[in-house]
């Protein structure tokens, strides 16, 4: 009898498992059933990670849930234009919008976004068993409010790193020439002085040998915000100028006179250093945004440079687009003495941690279905293939995946650097007025680049303009 | 009475569309121009500020500079387009092998979106890959870099506009030239008029209405150029090609300065109307009065 009881219980358990397991495995079709036929609309910048969502994740999600997802990939400017207009006017065209790390503060200030953490708590039926906010790397913190609630599912994260041409740096002939000329060994620069020395050497070397080779890249467009960003987010921090030189704790001061650092000695040294590099960089540099810097490096026209990680990865691995695959080394940006220590102590940072998330506009008409999709793209399960197709990592578990480890080796340890050194970098400062201050000061910045105004007086004018704009906007009292 | 009602009924859809997509947005822009409104300000609400935005723009050095370069751009672009357009129209009036083919080819830029035109010219003028800097460097030893030279950037935007819009002028003038009666020209030739006299005293006065209409259209278009310049130079180097359209775009979209941007838009519209009116008064009205007296 005991045997029969045990056998019955086992059979019942197996039967129940048999019934329950498909239900568990089929969360997406069950949860999606209610929304079958719904069409979700998203807008994002046309980048490899976004294209992966459009081409791979969206169709996969549709297959599992019956919810169609249409992702519109467009230019950076257009993407913001469309998303902001939609949320501002409350038209509810988009159910998902790309949120670059630097605009999250403005979106939160305007209550444009849905609280994803709270929504999933309020609607537990929609909570996917494979999704957890805790799966994300610390980059997700940029998309959280003061209560720790998440407002965007991270979908890309990169560091802006120092890339150098390993093949050139390891060439004995070049090493000897460098030693002869400078008295130093040729190795990746760790200080600005070393970087300049290497840049000067390679520009001259290219000239002397009739090569299309220059010593450094420069994202120095004279009419596009990319140059402004390169200076304030990648160059100035390496000199110890943080948060664009604006101090929120001092009534949003930008000028030294009021407690800011935008026109301080460090900022002035930084801009002079960078302008010199611009002058010895490839001739396309005054027309280069982040994209062109990537293509310049990929074309083998620069020996070293500060390049966004999203570009660094394909430069190193995609032979269809890059002439220097497998020849690229990744290192931390060159720094002034003391900056690394400040970053390690959490009092500063050494460069830009770039990235973005997918958020759910408060004006969306399909919030529940969109929540499902956001969880779908935030699962650990979809990350490895995504990381291989479009080098980016947003979930901690992704680092340990064999495919990703293989990719890391191919990329010369880029992912390891993202994992181990990511904490030394920072995103844009937590201000809700990014575009406003940038646009107000950018014309003066472009005038510095064209030489219409000197770097010192230019930074003075920019600091004054930033304070004027912040006063007009009502942040500076 | 019945026909009047029917007339209004038939006109209603047009008036509705015009009101909805033309008049209402325009009135809204005028209304917003009397407010201080930046949705990313500490206070994102619209605050009525009378004519403060208009007062501000009179002293706004950036706006005035942008207006100055726009006027120069409009002058060089429109004058060049009219001259080249007329010469091409005359050329296409003549019979030569492949005329139909060349006519078709030359109108191709017209069907391109301005953003594409900007992209094409960007590719053609980028120092490392562009054909124009390459040819200039290897033929006359000139280093073209529109990222550093304000004059070069300005000139290239003018040339780009000429490339894009001259076909419109050509097509309009071909239509005007084709419709001209042949008798006055035959009489002039019999009377011994030379080509220059025929042009000044016959052709030009007879195509004047078409010419003026074309100039108006091109002038209004050139005044609001945005996309292609934004793509090519971004308004740079510095503010060298920050034409009013680009200036308004930057104020309204990235900077979200809706109130001030609207005021600039209204003033630019007003200036465009004034310029067109001045042209009309100086070129058309005197002849009309002369003809009627």
PDB file of N, CA and C in Angstrom, chain A residues 220-224 227 278 285-287 442-453, chain B residues 69 144-157 229-230 232-243 246 250:
ATOM      1  N   UNK A 220      36.576  67.038 -33.494  1.00  0.00           N
ATOM      2  CA  UNK A 220      36.618  68.497 -33.356  1.00  0.00           C
ATOM      3  C   UNK A 220      35.754  69.225 -34.379  1.00  0.00           C
ATOM      4  N   UNK A 221      34.569  68.724 -34.630  1.00  0.00           N
ATOM      5  CA  UNK A 221      33.657  69.361 -35.593  1.00  0.00           C
ATOM      6  C   UNK A 221      33.398  70.819 -35.181  1.00  0.00           C
ATOM      7  N   UNK A 222      33.441  71.705 -36.161  1.00  0.00           N
ATOM      8  CA  UNK A 222      33.315  73.130 -35.839  1.00  0.00           C
ATOM      9  C   UNK A 222      31.859  73.635 -35.891  1.00  0.00           C
ATOM     10  N   UNK A 223      30.915  72.695 -36.006  1.00  0.00           N
ATOM     11  CA  UNK A 223      29.513  73.122 -36.021  1.00  0.00           C
ATOM     12  C   UNK A 223      28.576  72.066 -35.455  1.00  0.00           C
ATOM     13  N   UNK A 224      29.137  71.052 -34.830  1.00  0.00           N
ATOM     14  CA  UNK A 224      28.332  69.947 -34.289  1.00  0.00           C
ATOM     15  C   UNK A 224      28.692  69.747 -32.815  1.00  0.00           C
ATOM     16  N   UNK A 227      32.018  67.969 -30.788  1.00  0.00           N
ATOM     17  CA  UNK A 227      33.294  68.537 -30.322  1.00  0.00           C
ATOM     18  C   UNK A 227      33.150  69.046 -28.890  1.00  0.00           C
ATOM     19  N   UNK A 278      44.288  68.636 -32.160  1.00  0.00           N
ATOM     20  CA  UNK A 278      43.433  68.883 -33.325  1.00  0.00           C
ATOM     21  C   UNK A 278      44.287  69.358 -34.510  1.00  0.00           C
ATOM     22  N   UNK A 285      39.442  66.152 -39.236  1.00  0.00           N
ATOM     23  CA  UNK A 285      39.033  66.314 -37.830  1.00  0.00           C
ATOM     24  C   UNK A 285      38.080  67.488 -37.578  1.00  0.00           C
ATOM     25  N   UNK A 286      38.273  68.652 -38.201  1.00  0.00           N
ATOM     26  CA  UNK A 286      37.311  69.741 -37.951  1.00  0.00           C
ATOM     27  C   UNK A 286      35.907  69.447 -38.485  1.00  0.00           C
ATOM     28  N   UNK A 287      35.762  68.340 -39.217  1.00  0.00           N
ATOM     29  CA  UNK A 287      34.430  67.938 -39.683  1.00  0.00           C
ATOM     30  C   UNK A 287      34.027  66.600 -39.048  1.00  0.00           C
ATOM     31  N   UNK A 442      27.778  76.490 -27.022  1.00  0.00           N
ATOM     32  CA  UNK A 442      28.459  75.885 -28.181  1.00  0.00           C
ATOM     33  C   UNK A 442      28.954  76.899 -29.222  1.00  0.00           C
ATOM     34  N   UNK A 443      28.177  77.938 -29.554  1.00  0.00           N
ATOM     35  CA  UNK A 443      28.701  78.883 -30.554  1.00  0.00           C
ATOM     36  C   UNK A 443      30.044  79.494 -30.144  1.00  0.00           C
ATOM     37  N   UNK A 444      30.207  79.751 -28.853  1.00  0.00           N
ATOM     38  CA  UNK A 444      31.492  80.307 -28.390  1.00  0.00           C
ATOM     39  C   UNK A 444      32.572  79.227 -28.514  1.00  0.00           C
ATOM     40  N   UNK A 445      32.186  78.013 -28.185  1.00  0.00           N
ATOM     41  CA  UNK A 445      33.145  76.910 -28.282  1.00  0.00           C
ATOM     42  C   UNK A 445      33.615  76.732 -29.728  1.00  0.00           C
ATOM     43  N   UNK A 446      32.678  76.815 -30.669  1.00  0.00           N
ATOM     44  CA  UNK A 446      33.056  76.690 -32.084  1.00  0.00           C
ATOM     45  C   UNK A 446      33.980  77.845 -32.488  1.00  0.00           C
ATOM     46  N   UNK A 447      33.727  79.016 -31.905  1.00  0.00           N
ATOM     47  CA  UNK A 447      34.610  80.152 -32.204  1.00  0.00           C
ATOM     48  C   UNK A 447      36.024  79.913 -31.676  1.00  0.00           C
ATOM     49  N   UNK A 448      36.125  79.206 -30.551  1.00  0.00           N
ATOM     50  CA  UNK A 448      37.466  78.849 -30.050  1.00  0.00           C
ATOM     51  C   UNK A 448      38.135  77.925 -31.067  1.00  0.00           C
ATOM     52  N   UNK A 449      37.358  76.971 -31.574  1.00  0.00           N
ATOM     53  CA  UNK A 449      37.928  76.003 -32.524  1.00  0.00           C
ATOM     54  C   UNK A 449      38.383  76.671 -33.818  1.00  0.00           C
ATOM     55  N   UNK A 450      37.660  77.683 -34.239  1.00  0.00           N
ATOM     56  CA  UNK A 450      38.037  78.335 -35.502  1.00  0.00           C
ATOM     57  C   UNK A 450      39.086  79.428 -35.274  1.00  0.00           C
ATOM     58  N   UNK A 451      39.389  79.699 -34.030  1.00  0.00           N
ATOM     59  CA  UNK A 451      40.404  80.711 -33.733  1.00  0.00           C
ATOM     60  C   UNK A 451      39.861  82.122 -33.697  1.00  0.00           C
ATOM     61  N   UNK A 452      38.544  82.257 -33.792  1.00  0.00           N
ATOM     62  CA  UNK A 452      37.934  83.590 -33.767  1.00  0.00           C
ATOM     63  C   UNK A 452      38.111  84.220 -32.387  1.00  0.00           C
ATOM     64  N   UNK A 453      38.210  83.358 -31.396  1.00  0.00           N
ATOM     65  CA  UNK A 453      38.413  83.836 -30.032  1.00  0.00           C
ATOM     66  C   UNK A 453      39.474  82.915 -29.392  1.00  0.00           C
TER      67      UNK A 453
ATOM     68  N   UNK B  69      24.461  86.628 -42.642  1.00  0.00           N
ATOM     69  CA  UNK B  69      24.983  85.575 -43.535  1.00  0.00           C
ATOM     70  C   UNK B  69      23.859  84.984 -44.383  1.00  0.00           C
ATOM     71  N   UNK B 144      41.097  72.392 -49.640  1.00  0.00           N
ATOM     72  CA  UNK B 144      39.737  72.771 -49.251  1.00  0.00           C
ATOM     73  C   UNK B 144      39.367  72.064 -47.964  1.00  0.00           C
ATOM     74  N   UNK B 145      39.023  72.839 -46.951  1.00  0.00           N
ATOM     75  CA  UNK B 145      38.534  72.230 -45.711  1.00  0.00           C
ATOM     76  C   UNK B 145      37.409  73.105 -45.176  1.00  0.00           C
ATOM     77  N   UNK B 146      36.185  72.661 -45.390  1.00  0.00           N
ATOM     78  CA  UNK B 146      35.048  73.487 -44.961  1.00  0.00           C
ATOM     79  C   UNK B 146      34.841  73.422 -43.451  1.00  0.00           C
ATOM     80  N   UNK B 147      35.639  72.608 -42.780  1.00  0.00           N
ATOM     81  CA  UNK B 147      35.574  72.581 -41.326  1.00  0.00           C
ATOM     82  C   UNK B 147      36.396  73.693 -40.693  1.00  0.00           C
ATOM     83  N   UNK B 148      37.309  74.276 -41.482  1.00  0.00           N
ATOM     84  CA  UNK B 148      38.156  75.333 -40.924  1.00  0.00           C
ATOM     85  C   UNK B 148      37.982  76.679 -41.635  1.00  0.00           C
ATOM     86  N   UNK B 149      37.634  76.647 -42.914  1.00  0.00           N
ATOM     87  CA  UNK B 149      37.541  77.904 -43.656  1.00  0.00           C
ATOM     88  C   UNK B 149      36.084  78.378 -43.764  1.00  0.00           C
ATOM     89  N   UNK B 150      35.816  79.535 -43.166  1.00  0.00           N
ATOM     90  CA  UNK B 150      34.457  80.087 -43.190  1.00  0.00           C
ATOM     91  C   UNK B 150      34.039  80.427 -44.620  1.00  0.00           C
ATOM     92  N   UNK B 151      34.985  80.982 -45.388  1.00  0.00           N
ATOM     93  CA  UNK B 151      34.671  81.390 -46.764  1.00  0.00           C
ATOM     94  C   UNK B 151      34.353  80.159 -47.613  1.00  0.00           C
ATOM     95  N   UNK B 152      35.185  79.130 -47.447  1.00  0.00           N
ATOM     96  CA  UNK B 152      34.970  77.903 -48.229  1.00  0.00           C
ATOM     97  C   UNK B 152      33.632  77.263 -47.863  1.00  0.00           C
ATOM     98  N   UNK B 153      33.323  77.247 -46.568  1.00  0.00           N
ATOM     99  CA  UNK B 153      32.055  76.633 -46.133  1.00  0.00           C
ATOM    100  C   UNK B 153      30.869  77.399 -46.712  1.00  0.00           C
ATOM    101  N   UNK B 154      30.962  78.730 -46.656  1.00  0.00           N
ATOM    102  CA  UNK B 154      29.888  79.561 -47.196  1.00  0.00           C
ATOM    103  C   UNK B 154      29.731  79.300 -48.702  1.00  0.00           C
ATOM    104  N   UNK B 155      30.861  79.314 -49.397  1.00  0.00           N
ATOM    105  CA  UNK B 155      30.820  79.118 -50.853  1.00  0.00           C
ATOM    106  C   UNK B 155      30.230  77.749 -51.204  1.00  0.00           C
ATOM    107  N   UNK B 156      30.624  76.732 -50.462  1.00  0.00           N
ATOM    108  CA  UNK B 156      30.127  75.386 -50.770  1.00  0.00           C
ATOM    109  C   UNK B 156      28.618  75.286 -50.519  1.00  0.00           C
ATOM    110  N   UNK B 157      28.123  75.951 -49.462  1.00  0.00           N
ATOM    111  CA  UNK B 157      26.665  75.897 -49.232  1.00  0.00           C
ATOM    112  C   UNK B 157      25.916  76.604 -50.366  1.00  0.00           C
ATOM    113  N   UNK B 229      22.090  72.344 -45.058  1.00  0.00           N
ATOM    114  CA  UNK B 229      23.214  73.037 -44.408  1.00  0.00           C
ATOM    115  C   UNK B 229      23.541  72.373 -43.070  1.00  0.00           C
ATOM    116  N   UNK B 230      22.499  71.984 -42.356  1.00  0.00           N
ATOM    117  CA  UNK B 230      22.702  71.311 -41.066  1.00  0.00           C
ATOM    118  C   UNK B 230      23.498  70.028 -41.278  1.00  0.00           C
ATOM    119  N   UNK B 232      25.510  69.364 -43.871  1.00  0.00           N
ATOM    120  CA  UNK B 232      26.835  69.609 -44.446  1.00  0.00           C
ATOM    121  C   UNK B 232      27.803  70.244 -43.446  1.00  0.00           C
ATOM    122  N   UNK B 233      27.397  71.299 -42.805  1.00  0.00           N
ATOM    123  CA  UNK B 233      28.337  72.036 -41.934  1.00  0.00           C
ATOM    124  C   UNK B 233      27.872  72.143 -40.490  1.00  0.00           C
ATOM    125  N   UNK B 234      26.610  71.861 -40.245  1.00  0.00           N
ATOM    126  CA  UNK B 234      26.059  72.038 -38.903  1.00  0.00           C
ATOM    127  C   UNK B 234      25.942  73.518 -38.533  1.00  0.00           C
ATOM    128  N   UNK B 235      26.159  74.394 -39.508  1.00  0.00           N
ATOM    129  CA  UNK B 235      26.123  75.841 -39.227  1.00  0.00           C
ATOM    130  C   UNK B 235      27.519  76.426 -39.074  1.00  0.00           C
ATOM    131  N   UNK B 236      28.521  75.557 -39.106  1.00  0.00           N
ATOM    132  CA  UNK B 236      29.893  76.007 -38.900  1.00  0.00           C
ATOM    133  C   UNK B 236      30.621  76.237 -40.198  1.00  0.00           C
ATOM    134  N   UNK B 237      31.925  76.487 -40.150  1.00  0.00           N
ATOM    135  CA  UNK B 237      32.727  76.577 -38.924  1.00  0.00           C
ATOM    136  C   UNK B 237      32.365  77.813 -38.107  1.00  0.00           C
ATOM    137  N   UNK B 238      32.308  77.646 -36.811  1.00  0.00           N
ATOM    138  CA  UNK B 238      31.822  78.720 -35.942  1.00  0.00           C
ATOM    139  C   UNK B 238      30.373  78.994 -36.287  1.00  0.00           C
ATOM    140  N   UNK B 239      30.086  80.228 -36.699  1.00  0.00           N
ATOM    141  CA  UNK B 239      28.711  80.561 -37.094  1.00  0.00           C
ATOM    142  C   UNK B 239      28.657  80.970 -38.556  1.00  0.00           C
ATOM    143  N   UNK B 240      29.671  80.555 -39.326  1.00  0.00           N
ATOM    144  CA  UNK B 240      29.798  81.013 -40.713  1.00  0.00           C
ATOM    145  C   UNK B 240      28.616  80.638 -41.594  1.00  0.00           C
ATOM    146  N   UNK B 241      27.989  79.509 -41.330  1.00  0.00           N
ATOM    147  CA  UNK B 241      26.838  79.103 -42.152  1.00  0.00           C
ATOM    148  C   UNK B 241      25.611  78.858 -41.267  1.00  0.00           C
ATOM    149  N   UNK B 242      25.592  79.556 -40.143  1.00  0.00           N
ATOM    150  CA  UNK B 242      24.422  79.422 -39.260  1.00  0.00           C
ATOM    151  C   UNK B 242      23.325  80.335 -39.801  1.00  0.00           C
ATOM    152  N   UNK B 243      22.702  79.924 -40.875  1.00  0.00           N
ATOM    153  CA  UNK B 243      21.640  80.719 -41.493  1.00  0.00           C
ATOM    154  C   UNK B 243      20.418  80.732 -40.566  1.00  0.00           C
ATOM    155  N   UNK B 246      18.785  77.511 -39.663  1.00  0.00           N
ATOM    156  CA  UNK B 246      19.585  76.689 -38.748  1.00  0.00           C
ATOM    157  C   UNK B 246      19.515  77.282 -37.341  1.00  0.00           C
ATOM    158  N   UNK B 250      18.119  75.398 -34.045  1.00  0.00           N
ATOM    159  CA  UNK B 250      18.910  75.192 -32.817  1.00  0.00           C
ATOM    160  C   UNK B 250      18.209  75.799 -31.592  1.00  0.00           C
TER     161      UNK B 250
END
